[in-house]
């Protein structure tokens, strides 16, 4: 794997972690579980970006790493549905 994809993966990992920290801060301030779910989802997305570089997986489709991204999106969908159902509609 060349340096450029590794740099991009590192940049994306840092971005996801920063976004997750913002949602974690909002969760601590409000106590709303939606923000906690978003923080967890962004942490999963950060791990999804870092794992192929750390373990030398050339394509994320080969190592099942994409399951982390799937879990992150399912967590976001679940959190949004839970929030809207809790409000009654």
One Martini backbone bead per residue (centre of mass of N, CA, C, O) as a GRO file, in nm:
protein
   89
    1UNK     BB    1   0.096   0.036   0.023
    2UNK     BB    2   0.078   0.351  -0.010
    3UNK     BB    3   0.094   0.662   0.131
    4UNK     BB    4  -0.165   0.805   0.038
    5UNK     BB    5  -0.384   0.612   0.157
    6UNK     BB    6  -0.278   0.634   0.446
    7UNK     BB    7  -0.322   0.935   0.480
    8UNK     BB    8  -0.624   0.934   0.424
    9UNK     BB    9  -0.700   0.739   0.651
   10UNK     BB   10  -0.587   0.917   0.879
   11UNK     BB   11  -0.757   1.164   0.823
   12UNK     BB   12  -1.034   1.023   0.857
   13UNK     BB   13  -0.992   0.921   1.141
   14UNK     BB   14  -0.961   1.197   1.272
   15UNK     BB   15  -1.235   1.310   1.180
   16UNK     BB   16  -1.412   1.100   1.321
   17UNK     BB   17  -1.308   1.156   1.607
   18UNK     BB   18  -1.395   1.451   1.621
   19UNK     BB   19  -1.694   1.404   1.572
   20UNK     BB   20  -1.731   1.214   1.816
   21UNK     BB   21  -1.649   1.424   2.032
   22UNK     BB   22  -1.878   1.619   1.980
   23UNK     BB   23  -2.107   1.419   2.048
   24UNK     BB   24  -2.006   1.360   2.334
   25UNK     BB   25  -2.041   1.647   2.436
   26UNK     BB   26  -2.348   1.663   2.384
   27UNK     BB   27  -2.422   1.424   2.564
   28UNK     BB   28  -2.311   1.544   2.831
   29UNK     BB   29  -2.498   1.800   2.821
   30UNK     BB   30  -2.795   1.643   2.757
   31UNK     BB   31  -2.833   1.307   2.755
   32UNK     BB   32  -2.864   1.224   2.465
   33UNK     BB   33  -2.857   0.922   2.290
   34UNK     BB   34  -2.808   1.016   2.004
   35UNK     BB   35  -2.520   1.125   2.054
   36UNK     BB   36  -2.398   0.857   2.149
   37UNK     BB   37  -2.451   0.704   1.886
   38UNK     BB   38  -2.284   0.890   1.706
   39UNK     BB   39  -2.017   0.852   1.853
   40UNK     BB   40  -2.001   0.546   1.806
   41UNK     BB   41  -2.017   0.556   1.496
   42UNK     BB   42  -1.756   0.725   1.456
   43UNK     BB   43  -1.571   0.520   1.589
   44UNK     BB   44  -1.625   0.295   1.384
   45UNK     BB   45  -1.527   0.458   1.138
   46UNK     BB   46  -1.238   0.492   1.239
   47UNK     BB   47  -1.173   0.193   1.255
   48UNK     BB   48  -1.237   0.135   0.955
   49UNK     BB   49  -0.989   0.310   0.856
   50UNK     BB   50  -0.748   0.182   1.033
   51UNK     BB   51  -0.734  -0.130   0.994
   52UNK     BB   52  -0.615  -0.164   0.703
   53UNK     BB   53  -0.345  -0.023   0.776
   54UNK     BB   54  -0.254  -0.184   1.033
   55UNK     BB   55  -0.308  -0.486   0.874
   56UNK     BB   56  -0.271  -0.479   0.553
   57UNK     BB   57  -0.539  -0.429   0.400
   58UNK     BB   58  -0.607  -0.368   0.068
   59UNK     BB   59  -0.921  -0.452   0.102
   60UNK     BB   60  -1.212  -0.414   0.276
   61UNK     BB   61  -1.367  -0.659   0.137
   62UNK     BB   62  -1.169  -0.891   0.240
   63UNK     BB   63  -1.185  -0.843   0.579
   64UNK     BB   64  -1.469  -0.728   0.688
   65UNK     BB   65  -1.456  -0.415   0.757
   66UNK     BB   66  -1.736  -0.319   0.651
   67UNK     BB   67  -1.897  -0.403   0.910
   68UNK     BB   68  -1.839  -0.145   1.067
   69UNK     BB   69  -1.995   0.045   0.882
   70UNK     BB   70  -2.262  -0.100   0.906
   71UNK     BB   71  -2.288  -0.063   1.212
   72UNK     BB   72  -2.289   0.246   1.206
   73UNK     BB   73  -2.544   0.284   1.030
   74UNK     BB   74  -2.736   0.118   1.208
   75UNK     BB   75  -2.701   0.297   1.457
   76UNK     BB   76  -2.814   0.554   1.332
   77UNK     BB   77  -3.088   0.446   1.250
   78UNK     BB   78  -3.176   0.354   1.530
   79UNK     BB   79  -3.155   0.632   1.672
   80UNK     BB   80  -3.359   0.781   1.495
   81UNK     BB   81  -3.599   0.596   1.538
   82UNK     BB   82  -3.607   0.613   1.846
   83UNK     BB   83  -3.651   0.918   1.863
   84UNK     BB   84  -3.917   0.928   1.690
   85UNK     BB   85  -4.084   0.719   1.853
   86UNK     BB   86  -4.064   0.866   2.130
   87UNK     BB   87  -4.232   1.120   2.009
   88UNK     BB   88  -4.476   0.988   1.823
   89UNK     BB   89  -4.368   1.010   1.489
   0.00000   0.00000   0.00000
